[in-house]
Structure formats: structure tokens, C-alpha cells
Amino acid sequence: MLSLFRSECYQIRKTLAVKILFLFIIVISIFFGIRETSESYVTEVNENGWPDLAYGGGNLLSSMEDYSLVILLASLLAAWIISSAFETRTIQEAVCYGKGRTKVYIVKMAVYMIVSLLMCLVLWAGESIFVFIKNGIGTEEVVHNLSRWDYIAGMVFAASLAYTSLFAICGVIAFIIQKASITMGVCIIGIAFGFKMVTSILPESLENIINYTPAGLCYQVLKLDVTFSDIIRTSCISVIWIIVICAAGLWKFRKAELK
């Protein structure tokens, strides 16, 4: 399995599309980070009349709330890392040369989710680091619990796991469809718009269910008054979802016909 992992990392480093996307993420994160530190960017205020987004904790929270961008990144990477491997027959050849399907699946999914998460972390850090440097972390009166580094670290950790459960869905879709262009379309339209559609048609009595699915888990910790109870609960539920989704994908992949 270690040789598969090294091989997968080598392929990622040699994939031009992934390198261009990573460079693009760095550029836009720095651009938005500089823009948000400008003097004109103190327009949104919280319920107390304080500009919470002008401080590090609040700005980081705002950056991590961009659900659509996360889905876009995950969809592109699922297509380029997983589906493209089917189109170039990399996965088929690995199986033909005696690599077990379970090992191939685990390594491919693990690398894909790690790369997706790293790109998101770079994006969030780039957008917020200049605000942290210029305006500081903020006070409890302004950004509540996000005025403490332990809460910020907990929020990032739990939200990252919640988003990883969404990455797992995109990865499983990529393994099932095996076509890069179709994978991107299904993931972007099916997940980003599908979840919003489901949320809009659910009755109010059932809306809380979304909070315990990959579609809503991240928002349980992306808030100024996040608690360690929120962090622990969201992290545990996210890990369960990741295991269940990945296990379902593995079961499907083991039974699939490789053409």
C-alpha cells in the first residue's frame, strides 16, 4: 500500500491541472486577503454593532462558510484525480497487475481527500492571514469564542472533517461514473444545488435533520459562539459519515466491472 501511496503522490505532483488549480487558489486567496484588509472593508456588523469580519476569527469563519467554492474544488479534484485515472486506465492497470481493489480504492480516496482539504486550508488561510496580522484575533465582545485560539483551532478541525464528508461523496461519485466531465457536472449540480433544493422543500419540523448530514454539519461549528460540545459532536458525526460513505463506495467499486 505504501508503494501505491508514493505512486499516487507522484502522479499528483505531475498533474498539470492540479498544479494550476493550486497556484490559482494561492493567487485568489492572497488577492481576497489583501482586499479584506483594506480600510473600506468594515461594512458588516454583528448584532452588537461591531464589525466582526474585520477581525481574524470572524474573517476566517466567513471564508470557511463558502460552501459552493468548497464543492467546486472537490468536484474538480474528484474528476482530475479519480475519474481521470479510469480514463487513462491507471486504476485498471493497477488492478490487473495484482494490486487489490481495496488498497487501490483506499489510497486513491485518501490522497484525493487530503489534496482537497489542503487546498481548502490554503484558501482559508490566505484569505484570513492578512486580517489576523493587521487587526488581530479580536476580543470576546466582538467575536465571542473565536477570540481564543483553541476555539479557532477546534472550529477549523471540526469544519474540515465536516467538509471531508462532502469530499467523500464526490469521491464515491467519481468512482461510480468514471468520466471526468460527467463527474464534475454531477458533483457540482447534484450536491451544491441538490442539497439546497432538498433543504428548501423540507418542512420546518424536519429541517434540523440536515444539520446531521454532510450538507449541514459544517454550519454546526461555523459560528462565533461555537462551543467544544459543538466541535466534538460535529467531529464524531463527520467521522461516522466519512466511514459510511467510503465503505459504500468501496462495496460498489469491488463489484464494478472495470472496462
JSON list of N, CA, C and O in Angstrom, two decimals, residues 170-224:
[
{"chain": "A", "resi": 170, "resn": "CYS", "atom": "N", "xyz": [-18.19, 13.17, -3.22]},
{"chain": "A", "resi": 170, "resn": "CYS", "atom": "CA", "xyz": [-17.67, 13.46, -4.57]},
{"chain": "A", "resi": 170, "resn": "CYS", "atom": "C", "xyz": [-16.75, 12.34, -5.04]},
{"chain": "A", "resi": 170, "resn": "CYS", "atom": "O", "xyz": [-16.77, 11.94, -6.22]},
{"chain": "A", "resi": 171, "resn": "GLY", "atom": "N", "xyz": [-15.92, 11.82, -4.13]},
{"chain": "A", "resi": 171, "resn": "GLY", "atom": "CA", "xyz": [-15.02, 10.74, -4.49]},
{"chain": "A", "resi": 171, "resn": "GLY", "atom": "C", "xyz": [-15.75, 9.48, -4.90]},
{"chain": "A", "resi": 171, "resn": "GLY", "atom": "O", "xyz": [-15.39, 8.82, -5.89]},
{"chain": "A", "resi": 172, "resn": "VAL", "atom": "N", "xyz": [-16.79, 9.13, -4.17]},
{"chain": "A", "resi": 172, "resn": "VAL", "atom": "CA", "xyz": [-17.58, 7.93, -4.50]},
{"chain": "A", "resi": 172, "resn": "VAL", "atom": "C", "xyz": [-18.27, 8.12, -5.85]},
{"chain": "A", "resi": 172, "resn": "VAL", "atom": "O", "xyz": [-18.32, 7.20, -6.68]},
{"chain": "A", "resi": 173, "resn": "ILE", "atom": "N", "xyz": [-18.80, 9.31, -6.08]},
{"chain": "A", "resi": 173, "resn": "ILE", "atom": "CA", "xyz": [-19.42, 9.60, -7.38]},
{"chain": "A", "resi": 173, "resn": "ILE", "atom": "C", "xyz": [-18.41, 9.43, -8.51]},
{"chain": "A", "resi": 173, "resn": "ILE", "atom": "O", "xyz": [-18.71, 8.87, -9.57]},
{"chain": "A", "resi": 174, "resn": "ALA", "atom": "N", "xyz": [-17.17, 9.90, -8.29]},
{"chain": "A", "resi": 174, "resn": "ALA", "atom": "CA", "xyz": [-16.13, 9.77, -9.31]},
{"chain": "A", "resi": 174, "resn": "ALA", "atom": "C", "xyz": [-15.80, 8.31, -9.59]},
{"chain": "A", "resi": 174, "resn": "ALA", "atom": "O", "xyz": [-15.58, 7.92, -10.75]},
{"chain": "A", "resi": 175, "resn": "PHE", "atom": "N", "xyz": [-15.78, 7.47, -8.56]},
{"chain": "A", "resi": 175, "resn": "PHE", "atom": "CA", "xyz": [-15.52, 6.05, -8.75]},
{"chain": "A", "resi": 175, "resn": "PHE", "atom": "C", "xyz": [-16.66, 5.36, -9.50]},
{"chain": "A", "resi": 175, "resn": "PHE", "atom": "O", "xyz": [-16.43, 4.42, -10.27]},
{"chain": "A", "resi": 176, "resn": "ILE", "atom": "N", "xyz": [-17.87, 5.82, -9.29]},
{"chain": "A", "resi": 176, "resn": "ILE", "atom": "CA", "xyz": [-19.02, 5.21, -9.96]},
{"chain": "A", "resi": 176, "resn": "ILE", "atom": "C", "xyz": [-19.12, 5.64, -11.41]},
{"chain": "A", "resi": 176, "resn": "ILE", "atom": "O", "xyz": [-19.32, 4.82, -12.31]},
{"chain": "A", "resi": 177, "resn": "ILE", "atom": "N", "xyz": [-18.96, 6.94, -11.67]},
{"chain": "A", "resi": 177, "resn": "ILE", "atom": "CA", "xyz": [-19.16, 7.47, -13.02]},
{"chain": "A", "resi": 177, "resn": "ILE", "atom": "C", "xyz": [-17.96, 7.20, -13.92]},
{"chain": "A", "resi": 177, "resn": "ILE", "atom": "O", "xyz": [-18.10, 6.86, -15.10]},
{"chain": "A", "resi": 178, "resn": "GLN", "atom": "N", "xyz": [-16.75, 7.40, -13.40]},
{"chain": "A", "resi": 178, "resn": "GLN", "atom": "CA", "xyz": [-15.50, 7.10, -14.11]},
{"chain": "A", "resi": 178, "resn": "GLN", "atom": "C", "xyz": [-15.25, 7.98, -15.34]},
{"chain": "A", "resi": 178, "resn": "GLN", "atom": "O", "xyz": [-14.39, 7.68, -16.16]},
{"chain": "A", "resi": 179, "resn": "LYS", "atom": "N", "xyz": [-16.00, 9.07, -15.48]},
{"chain": "A", "resi": 179, "resn": "LYS", "atom": "CA", "xyz": [-15.80, 10.02, -16.56]},
{"chain": "A", "resi": 179, "resn": "LYS", "atom": "C", "xyz": [-15.62, 11.41, -15.94]},
{"chain": "A", "resi": 179, "resn": "LYS", "atom": "O", "xyz": [-16.49, 11.89, -15.21]},
{"chain": "A", "resi": 180, "resn": "ALA", "atom": "N", "xyz": [-14.50, 12.07, -16.26]},
{"chain": "A", "resi": 180, "resn": "ALA", "atom": "CA", "xyz": [-14.16, 13.32, -15.58]},
{"chain": "A", "resi": 180, "resn": "ALA", "atom": "C", "xyz": [-15.20, 14.41, -15.79]},
{"chain": "A", "resi": 180, "resn": "ALA", "atom": "O", "xyz": [-15.64, 15.04, -14.83]},
{"chain": "A", "resi": 181, "resn": "SER", "atom": "N", "xyz": [-15.59, 14.65, -17.01]},
{"chain": "A", "resi": 181, "resn": "SER", "atom": "CA", "xyz": [-16.53, 15.74, -17.29]},
{"chain": "A", "resi": 181, "resn": "SER", "atom": "C", "xyz": [-17.88, 15.51, -16.64]},
{"chain": "A", "resi": 181, "resn": "SER", "atom": "O", "xyz": [-18.48, 16.43, -16.08]},
{"chain": "A", "resi": 182, "resn": "ILE", "atom": "N", "xyz": [-18.36, 14.26, -16.71]},
{"chain": "A", "resi": 182, "resn": "ILE", "atom": "CA", "xyz": [-19.67, 13.95, -16.11]},
{"chain": "A", "resi": 182, "resn": "ILE", "atom": "C", "xyz": [-19.58, 14.04, -14.59]},
{"chain": "A", "resi": 182, "resn": "ILE", "atom": "O", "xyz": [-20.51, 14.51, -13.93]},
{"chain": "A", "resi": 183, "resn": "THR", "atom": "N", "xyz": [-18.46, 13.60, -14.03]},
{"chain": "A", "resi": 183, "resn": "THR", "atom": "CA", "xyz": [-18.27, 13.67, -12.58]},
{"chain": "A", "resi": 183, "resn": "THR", "atom": "C", "xyz": [-18.38, 15.10, -12.08]},
{"chain": "A", "resi": 183, "resn": "THR", "atom": "O", "xyz": [-19.05, 15.37, -11.09]},
{"chain": "A", "resi": 184, "resn": "MET", "atom": "N", "xyz": [-17.71, 16.03, -12.78]},
{"chain": "A", "resi": 184, "resn": "MET", "atom": "CA", "xyz": [-17.77, 17.43, -12.38]},
{"chain": "A", "resi": 184, "resn": "MET", "atom": "C", "xyz": [-19.20, 17.95, -12.40]},
{"chain": "A", "resi": 184, "resn": "MET", "atom": "O", "xyz": [-19.65, 18.62, -11.47]},
{"chain": "A", "resi": 185, "resn": "GLY", "atom": "N", "xyz": [-19.93, 17.64, -13.45]},
{"chain": "A", "resi": 185, "resn": "GLY", "atom": "CA", "xyz": [-21.30, 18.12, -13.56]},
{"chain": "A", "resi": 185, "resn": "GLY", "atom": "C", "xyz": [-22.20, 17.55, -12.50]},
{"chain": "A", "resi": 185, "resn": "GLY", "atom": "O", "xyz": [-22.97, 18.29, -11.86]},
{"chain": "A", "resi": 186, "resn": "VAL", "atom": "N", "xyz": [-22.10, 16.25, -12.27]},
{"chain": "A", "resi": 186, "resn": "VAL", "atom": "CA", "xyz": [-22.96, 15.61, -11.27]},
{"chain": "A", "resi": 186, "resn": "VAL", "atom": "C", "xyz": [-22.66, 16.13, -9.87]},
{"chain": "A", "resi": 186, "resn": "VAL", "atom": "O", "xyz": [-23.57, 16.41, -9.07]},
{"chain": "A", "resi": 187, "resn": "CYS", "atom": "N", "xyz": [-21.36, 16.26, -9.54]},
{"chain": "A", "resi": 187, "resn": "CYS", "atom": "CA", "xyz": [-20.99, 16.72, -8.20]},
{"chain": "A", "resi": 187, "resn": "CYS", "atom": "C", "xyz": [-21.43, 18.16, -7.96]},
{"chain": "A", "resi": 187, "resn": "CYS", "atom": "O", "xyz": [-22.00, 18.48, -6.92]},
{"chain": "A", "resi": 188, "resn": "ILE", "atom": "N", "xyz": [-21.17, 19.04, -8.93]},
{"chain": "A", "resi": 188, "resn": "ILE", "atom": "CA", "xyz": [-21.49, 20.45, -8.74]},
{"chain": "A", "resi": 188, "resn": "ILE", "atom": "C", "xyz": [-22.99, 20.66, -8.70]},
{"chain": "A", "resi": 188, "resn": "ILE", "atom": "O", "xyz": [-23.53, 21.30, -7.79]},
{"chain": "A", "resi": 189, "resn": "ILE", "atom": "N", "xyz": [-23.70, 20.09, -9.67]},
{"chain": "A", "resi": 189, "resn": "ILE", "atom": "CA", "xyz": [-25.15, 20.29, -9.74]},
{"chain": "A", "resi": 189, "resn": "ILE", "atom": "C", "xyz": [-25.86, 19.46, -8.69]},
{"chain": "A", "resi": 189, "resn": "ILE", "atom": "O", "xyz": [-26.73, 19.95, -7.96]},
{"chain": "A", "resi": 190, "resn": "GLY", "atom": "N", "xyz": [-25.48, 18.18, -8.60]},
{"chain": "A", "resi": 190, "resn": "GLY", "atom": "CA", "xyz": [-26.19, 17.28, -7.70]},
{"chain": "A", "resi": 190, "resn": "GLY", "atom": "C", "xyz": [-26.01, 17.61, -6.23]},
{"chain": "A", "resi": 190, "resn": "GLY", "atom": "O", "xyz": [-26.96, 17.53, -5.46]},
{"chain": "A", "resi": 191, "resn": "ILE", "atom": "N", "xyz": [-24.79, 17.99, -5.85]},
{"chain": "A", "resi": 191, "resn": "ILE", "atom": "CA", "xyz": [-24.53, 18.25, -4.42]},
{"chain": "A", "resi": 191, "resn": "ILE", "atom": "C", "xyz": [-24.85, 19.70, -4.06]},
{"chain": "A", "resi": 191, "resn": "ILE", "atom": "O", "xyz": [-25.64, 19.96, -3.15]},
{"chain": "A", "resi": 192, "resn": "ALA", "atom": "N", "xyz": [-24.24, 20.63, -4.77]},
{"chain": "A", "resi": 192, "resn": "ALA", "atom": "CA", "xyz": [-24.41, 22.05, -4.42]},
{"chain": "A", "resi": 192, "resn": "ALA", "atom": "C", "xyz": [-25.87, 22.48, -4.53]},
{"chain": "A", "resi": 192, "resn": "ALA", "atom": "O", "xyz": [-26.43, 23.10, -3.61]},
{"chain": "A", "resi": 193, "resn": "PHE", "atom": "N", "xyz": [-26.52, 22.15, -5.66]},
{"chain": "A", "resi": 193, "resn": "PHE", "atom": "CA", "xyz": [-27.89, 22.59, -5.86]},
{"chain": "A", "resi": 193, "resn": "PHE", "atom": "C", "xyz": [-28.90, 21.57, -5.31]},
{"chain": "A", "resi": 193, "resn": "PHE", "atom": "O", "xyz": [-29.97, 21.95, -4.87]},
{"chain": "A", "resi": 194, "resn": "GLY", "atom": "N", "xyz": [-28.52, 20.29, -5.36]},
{"chain": "A", "resi": 194, "resn": "GLY", "atom": "CA", "xyz": [-29.43, 19.27, -4.85]},
{"chain": "A", "resi": 194, "resn": "GLY", "atom": "C", "xyz": [-29.72, 19.42, -3.38]},
{"chain": "A", "resi": 194, "resn": "GLY", "atom": "O", "xyz": [-30.89, 19.35, -2.94]},
{"chain": "A", "resi": 195, "resn": "PHE", "atom": "N", "xyz": [-28.67, 19.65, -2.58]},
{"chain": "A", "resi": 195, "resn": "PHE", "atom": "CA", "xyz": [-28.86, 19.81, -1.14]},
{"chain": "A", "resi": 195, "resn": "PHE", "atom": "C", "xyz": [-29.69, 21.06, -0.83]},
{"chain": "A", "resi": 195, "resn": "PHE", "atom": "O", "xyz": [-30.52, 21.06, 0.06]},
{"chain": "A", "resi": 196, "resn": "LYS", "atom": "N", "xyz": [-29.43, 22.13, -1.59]},
{"chain": "A", "resi": 196, "resn": "LYS", "atom": "CA", "xyz": [-30.20, 23.36, -1.36]},
{"chain": "A", "resi": 196, "resn": "LYS", "atom": "C", "xyz": [-31.67, 23.15, -1.71]},
{"chain": "A", "resi": 196, "resn": "LYS", "atom": "O", "xyz": [-32.56, 23.66, -1.03]},
{"chain": "A", "resi": 197, "resn": "MET", "atom": "N", "xyz": [-31.93, 22.38, -2.76]},
{"chain": "A", "resi": 197, "resn": "MET", "atom": "CA", "xyz": [-33.30, 22.11, -3.15]},
{"chain": "A", "resi": 197, "resn": "MET", "atom": "C", "xyz": [-34.02, 21.28, -2.09]},
{"chain": "A", "resi": 197, "resn": "MET", "atom": "O", "xyz": [-35.17, 21.56, -1.73]},
{"chain": "A", "resi": 198, "resn": "VAL", "atom": "N", "xyz": [-33.32, 20.26, -1.60]},
{"chain": "A", "resi": 198, "resn": "VAL", "atom": "CA", "xyz": [-33.91, 19.43, -0.55]},
{"chain": "A", "resi": 198, "resn": "VAL", "atom": "C", "xyz": [-34.20, 20.25, 0.69]},
{"chain": "A", "resi": 198, "resn": "VAL", "atom": "O", "xyz": [-35.27, 20.12, 1.31]},
{"chain": "A", "resi": 199, "resn": "THR", "atom": "N", "xyz": [-33.27, 21.12, 1.05]},
{"chain": "A", "resi": 199, "resn": "THR", "atom": "CA", "xyz": [-33.47, 21.97, 2.22]},
{"chain": "A", "resi": 199, "resn": "THR", "atom": "C", "xyz": [-34.67, 22.88, 2.05]},
{"chain": "A", "resi": 199, "resn": "THR", "atom": "O", "xyz": [-35.44, 23.10, 3.00]},
{"chain": "A", "resi": 200, "resn": "SER", "atom": "N", "xyz": [-34.86, 23.41, 0.85]},
{"chain": "A", "resi": 200, "resn": "SER", "atom": "CA", "xyz": [-35.95, 24.35, 0.61]},
{"chain": "A", "resi": 200, "resn": "SER", "atom": "C", "xyz": [-37.33, 23.69, 0.65]},
{"chain": "A", "resi": 200, "resn": "SER", "atom": "O", "xyz": [-38.32, 24.34, 0.97]},
{"chain": "A", "resi": 201, "resn": "ILE", "atom": "N", "xyz": [-37.40, 22.39, 0.31]},
{"chain": "A", "resi": 201, "resn": "ILE", "atom": "CA", "xyz": [-38.71, 21.74, 0.26]},
{"chain": "A", "resi": 201, "resn": "ILE", "atom": "C", "xyz": [-39.04, 20.99, 1.54]},
{"chain": "A", "resi": 201, "resn": "ILE", "atom": "O", "xyz": [-40.18, 20.55, 1.71]},
{"chain": "A", "resi": 202, "resn": "LEU", "atom": "N", "xyz": [-38.04, 20.83, 2.42]},
{"chain": "A", "resi": 202, "resn": "LEU", "atom": "CA", "xyz": [-38.31, 20.13, 3.67]},
{"chain": "A", "resi": 202, "resn": "LEU", "atom": "C", "xyz": [-39.21, 20.96, 4.57]},
{"chain": "A", "resi": 202, "resn": "LEU", "atom": "O", "xyz": [-39.03, 22.18, 4.67]},
{"chain": "A", "resi": 203, "resn": "PRO", "atom": "N", "xyz": [-40.16, 20.35, 5.26]},
{"chain": "A", "resi": 203, "resn": "PRO", "atom": "CA", "xyz": [-40.96, 21.10, 6.24]},
{"chain": "A", "resi": 203, "resn": "PRO", "atom": "C", "xyz": [-40.09, 21.53, 7.41]},
{"chain": "A", "resi": 203, "resn": "PRO", "atom": "O", "xyz": [-39.04, 20.93, 7.68]},
{"chain": "A", "resi": 204, "resn": "GLU", "atom": "N", "xyz": [-40.51, 22.57, 8.09]},
{"chain": "A", "resi": 204, "resn": "GLU", "atom": "CA", "xyz": [-39.71, 23.12, 9.19]},
{"chain": "A", "resi": 204, "resn": "GLU", "atom": "C", "xyz": [-39.41, 22.08, 10.26]},
{"chain": "A", "resi": 204, "resn": "GLU", "atom": "O", "xyz": [-38.36, 22.11, 10.89]},
{"chain": "A", "resi": 205, "resn": "SER", "atom": "N", "xyz": [-40.33, 21.17, 10.47]},
{"chain": "A", "resi": 205, "resn": "SER", "atom": "CA", "xyz": [-40.14, 20.16, 11.52]},
{"chain": "A", "resi": 205, "resn": "SER", "atom": "C", "xyz": [-39.00, 19.19, 11.20]},
{"chain": "A", "resi": 205, "resn": "SER", "atom": "O", "xyz": [-38.46, 18.55, 12.09]},
{"chain": "A", "resi": 206, "resn": "LEU", "atom": "N", "xyz": [-38.62, 19.11, 9.90]},
{"chain": "A", "resi": 206, "resn": "LEU", "atom": "CA", "xyz": [-37.56, 18.18, 9.51]},
{"chain": "A", "resi": 206, "resn": "LEU", "atom": "C", "xyz": [-36.26, 18.87, 9.11]},
{"chain": "A", "resi": 206, "resn": "LEU", "atom": "O", "xyz": [-35.28, 18.21, 8.79]},
{"chain": "A", "resi": 207, "resn": "GLU", "atom": "N", "xyz": [-36.26, 20.21, 9.12]},
{"chain": "A", "resi": 207, "resn": "GLU", "atom": "CA", "xyz": [-35.07, 20.95, 8.69]},
{"chain": "A", "resi": 207, "resn": "GLU", "atom": "C", "xyz": [-33.86, 20.63, 9.55]},
{"chain": "A", "resi": 207, "resn": "GLU", "atom": "O", "xyz": [-32.73, 20.66, 9.08]},
{"chain": "A", "resi": 208, "resn": "ASN", "atom": "N", "xyz": [-34.08, 20.32, 10.83]},
{"chain": "A", "resi": 208, "resn": "ASN", "atom": "CA", "xyz": [-32.97, 20.05, 11.73]},
{"chain": "A", "resi": 208, "resn": "ASN", "atom": "C", "xyz": [-32.20, 18.80, 11.33]},
{"chain": "A", "resi": 208, "resn": "ASN", "atom": "O", "xyz": [-31.04, 18.63, 11.70]},
{"chain": "A", "resi": 209, "resn": "ILE", "atom": "N", "xyz": [-32.86, 17.91, 10.56]},
{"chain": "A", "resi": 209, "resn": "ILE", "atom": "CA", "xyz": [-32.19, 16.69, 10.12]},
{"chain": "A", "resi": 209, "resn": "ILE", "atom": "C", "xyz": [-30.97, 17.02, 9.26]},
{"chain": "A", "resi": 209, "resn": "ILE", "atom": "O", "xyz": [-29.95, 16.33, 9.30]},
{"chain": "A", "resi": 210, "resn": "ILE", "atom": "N", "xyz": [-31.06, 18.08, 8.46]},
{"chain": "A", "resi": 210, "resn": "ILE", "atom": "CA", "xyz": [-29.95, 18.48, 7.59]},
{"chain": "A", "resi": 210, "resn": "ILE", "atom": "C", "xyz": [-28.69, 18.76, 8.39]},
{"chain": "A", "resi": 210, "resn": "ILE", "atom": "O", "xyz": [-27.58, 18.56, 7.91]},
{"chain": "A", "resi": 211, "resn": "ASN", "atom": "N", "xyz": [-28.85, 19.22, 9.63]},
{"chain": "A", "resi": 211, "resn": "ASN", "atom": "CA", "xyz": [-27.70, 19.55, 10.46]},
{"chain": "A", "resi": 211, "resn": "ASN", "atom": "C", "xyz": [-26.87, 18.33, 10.82]},
{"chain": "A", "resi": 211, "resn": "ASN", "atom": "O", "xyz": [-25.74, 18.47, 11.29]},
{"chain": "A", "resi": 212, "resn": "TYR", "atom": "N", "xyz": [-27.42, 17.14, 10.62]},
{"chain": "A", "resi": 212, "resn": "TYR", "atom": "CA", "xyz": [-26.69, 15.91, 10.95]},
{"chain": "A", "resi": 212, "resn": "TYR", "atom": "C", "xyz": [-26.28, 15.15, 9.70]},
{"chain": "A", "resi": 212, "resn": "TYR", "atom": "O", "xyz": [-25.93, 13.98, 9.77]},
{"chain": "A", "resi": 213, "resn": "THR", "atom": "N", "xyz": [-26.32, 15.83, 8.56]},
{"chain": "A", "resi": 213, "resn": "THR", "atom": "CA", "xyz": [-25.86, 15.25, 7.30]},
{"chain": "A", "resi": 213, "resn": "THR", "atom": "C", "xyz": [-24.67, 16.06, 6.80]},
{"chain": "A", "resi": 213, "resn": "THR", "atom": "O", "xyz": [-24.43, 17.18, 7.27]},
{"chain": "A", "resi": 214, "resn": "PRO", "atom": "N", "xyz": [-23.90, 15.53, 5.85]},
{"chain": "A", "resi": 214, "resn": "PRO", "atom": "CA", "xyz": [-22.77, 16.29, 5.31]},
{"chain": "A", "resi": 214, "resn": "PRO", "atom": "C", "xyz": [-23.15, 17.66, 4.78]},
{"chain": "A", "resi": 214, "resn": "PRO", "atom": "O", "xyz": [-22.30, 18.56, 4.72]},
{"chain": "A", "resi": 215, "resn": "ALA", "atom": "N", "xyz": [-24.41, 17.84, 4.40]},
{"chain": "A", "resi": 215, "resn": "ALA", "atom": "CA", "xyz": [-24.85, 19.12, 3.84]},
{"chain": "A", "resi": 215, "resn": "ALA", "atom": "C", "xyz": [-24.90, 20.23, 4.88]},
{"chain": "A", "resi": 215, "resn": "ALA", "atom": "O", "xyz": [-24.79, 21.41, 4.53]},
{"chain": "A", "resi": 216, "resn": "GLY", "atom": "N", "xyz": [-25.07, 19.89, 6.13]},
{"chain": "A", "resi": 216, "resn": "GLY", "atom": "CA", "xyz": [-25.24, 20.93, 7.15]},
{"chain": "A", "resi": 216, "resn": "GLY", "atom": "C", "xyz": [-24.32, 20.84, 8.34]},
{"chain": "A", "resi": 216, "resn": "GLY", "atom": "O", "xyz": [-24.34, 21.70, 9.22]},
{"chain": "A", "resi": 217, "resn": "LEU", "atom": "N", "xyz": [-23.49, 19.80, 8.38]},
{"chain": "A", "resi": 217, "resn": "LEU", "atom": "CA", "xyz": [-22.63, 19.60, 9.55]},
{"chain": "A", "resi": 217, "resn": "LEU", "atom": "C", "xyz": [-21.68, 20.76, 9.80]},
{"chain": "A", "resi": 217, "resn": "LEU", "atom": "O", "xyz": [-21.47, 21.16, 10.95]},
{"chain": "A", "resi": 218, "resn": "CYS", "atom": "N", "xyz": [-21.10, 21.31, 8.73]},
{"chain": "A", "resi": 218, "resn": "CYS", "atom": "CA", "xyz": [-20.10, 22.37, 8.92]},
{"chain": "A", "resi": 218, "resn": "CYS", "atom": "C", "xyz": [-20.68, 23.58, 9.63]},
{"chain": "A", "resi": 218, "resn": "CYS", "atom": "O", "xyz": [-19.98, 24.27, 10.39]},
{"chain": "A", "resi": 219, "resn": "TYR", "atom": "N", "xyz": [-21.96, 23.86, 9.41]},
{"chain": "A", "resi": 219, "resn": "TYR", "atom": "CA", "xyz": [-22.56, 25.05, 9.99]},
{"chain": "A", "resi": 219, "resn": "TYR", "atom": "C", "xyz": [-22.83, 24.91, 11.50]},
{"chain": "A", "resi": 219, "resn": "TYR", "atom": "O", "xyz": [-23.18, 25.89, 12.15]},
{"chain": "A", "resi": 220, "resn": "GLN", "atom": "N", "xyz": [-22.63, 23.70, 12.03]},
{"chain": "A", "resi": 220, "resn": "GLN", "atom": "CA", "xyz": [-22.77, 23.50, 13.47]},
{"chain": "A", "resi": 220, "resn": "GLN", "atom": "C", "xyz": [-21.58, 24.08, 14.24]},
{"chain": "A", "resi": 220, "resn": "GLN", "atom": "O", "xyz": [-21.68, 24.31, 15.45]},
{"chain": "A", "resi": 221, "resn": "VAL", "atom": "N", "xyz": [-20.48, 24.30, 13.53]},
{"chain": "A", "resi": 221, "resn": "VAL", "atom": "CA", "xyz": [-19.30, 24.87, 14.19]},
{"chain": "A", "resi": 221, "resn": "VAL", "atom": "C", "xyz": [-18.88, 26.21, 13.58]},
{"chain": "A", "resi": 221, "resn": "VAL", "atom": "O", "xyz": [-18.07, 26.92, 14.17]},
{"chain": "A", "resi": 222, "resn": "LEU", "atom": "N", "xyz": [-19.41, 26.53, 12.42]},
{"chain": "A", "resi": 222, "resn": "LEU", "atom": "CA", "xyz": [-19.06, 27.81, 11.78]},
{"chain": "A", "resi": 222, "resn": "LEU", "atom": "C", "xyz": [-19.95, 28.90, 12.33]},
{"chain": "A", "resi": 222, "resn": "LEU", "atom": "O", "xyz": [-20.90, 29.38, 11.68]},
{"chain": "A", "resi": 223, "resn": "LYS", "atom": "N", "xyz": [-19.66, 29.31, 13.56]},
{"chain": "A", "resi": 223, "resn": "LYS", "atom": "CA", "xyz": [-20.41, 30.36, 14.23]},
{"chain": "A", "resi": 223, "resn": "LYS", "atom": "C", "xyz": [-19.53, 30.97, 15.31]},
{"chain": "A", "resi": 223, "resn": "LYS", "atom": "O", "xyz": [-18.60, 30.33, 15.82]},
{"chain": "A", "resi": 224, "resn": "LEU", "atom": "N", "xyz": [-19.81, 32.22, 15.64]},
{"chain": "A", "resi": 224, "resn": "LEU", "atom": "CA", "xyz": [-18.97, 32.95, 16.60]},
{"chain": "A", "resi": 224, "resn": "LEU", "atom": "C", "xyz": [-19.02, 32.34, 17.99]},
{"chain": "A", "resi": 224, "resn": "LEU", "atom": "O", "xyz": [-18.03, 32.35, 18.72]}
]
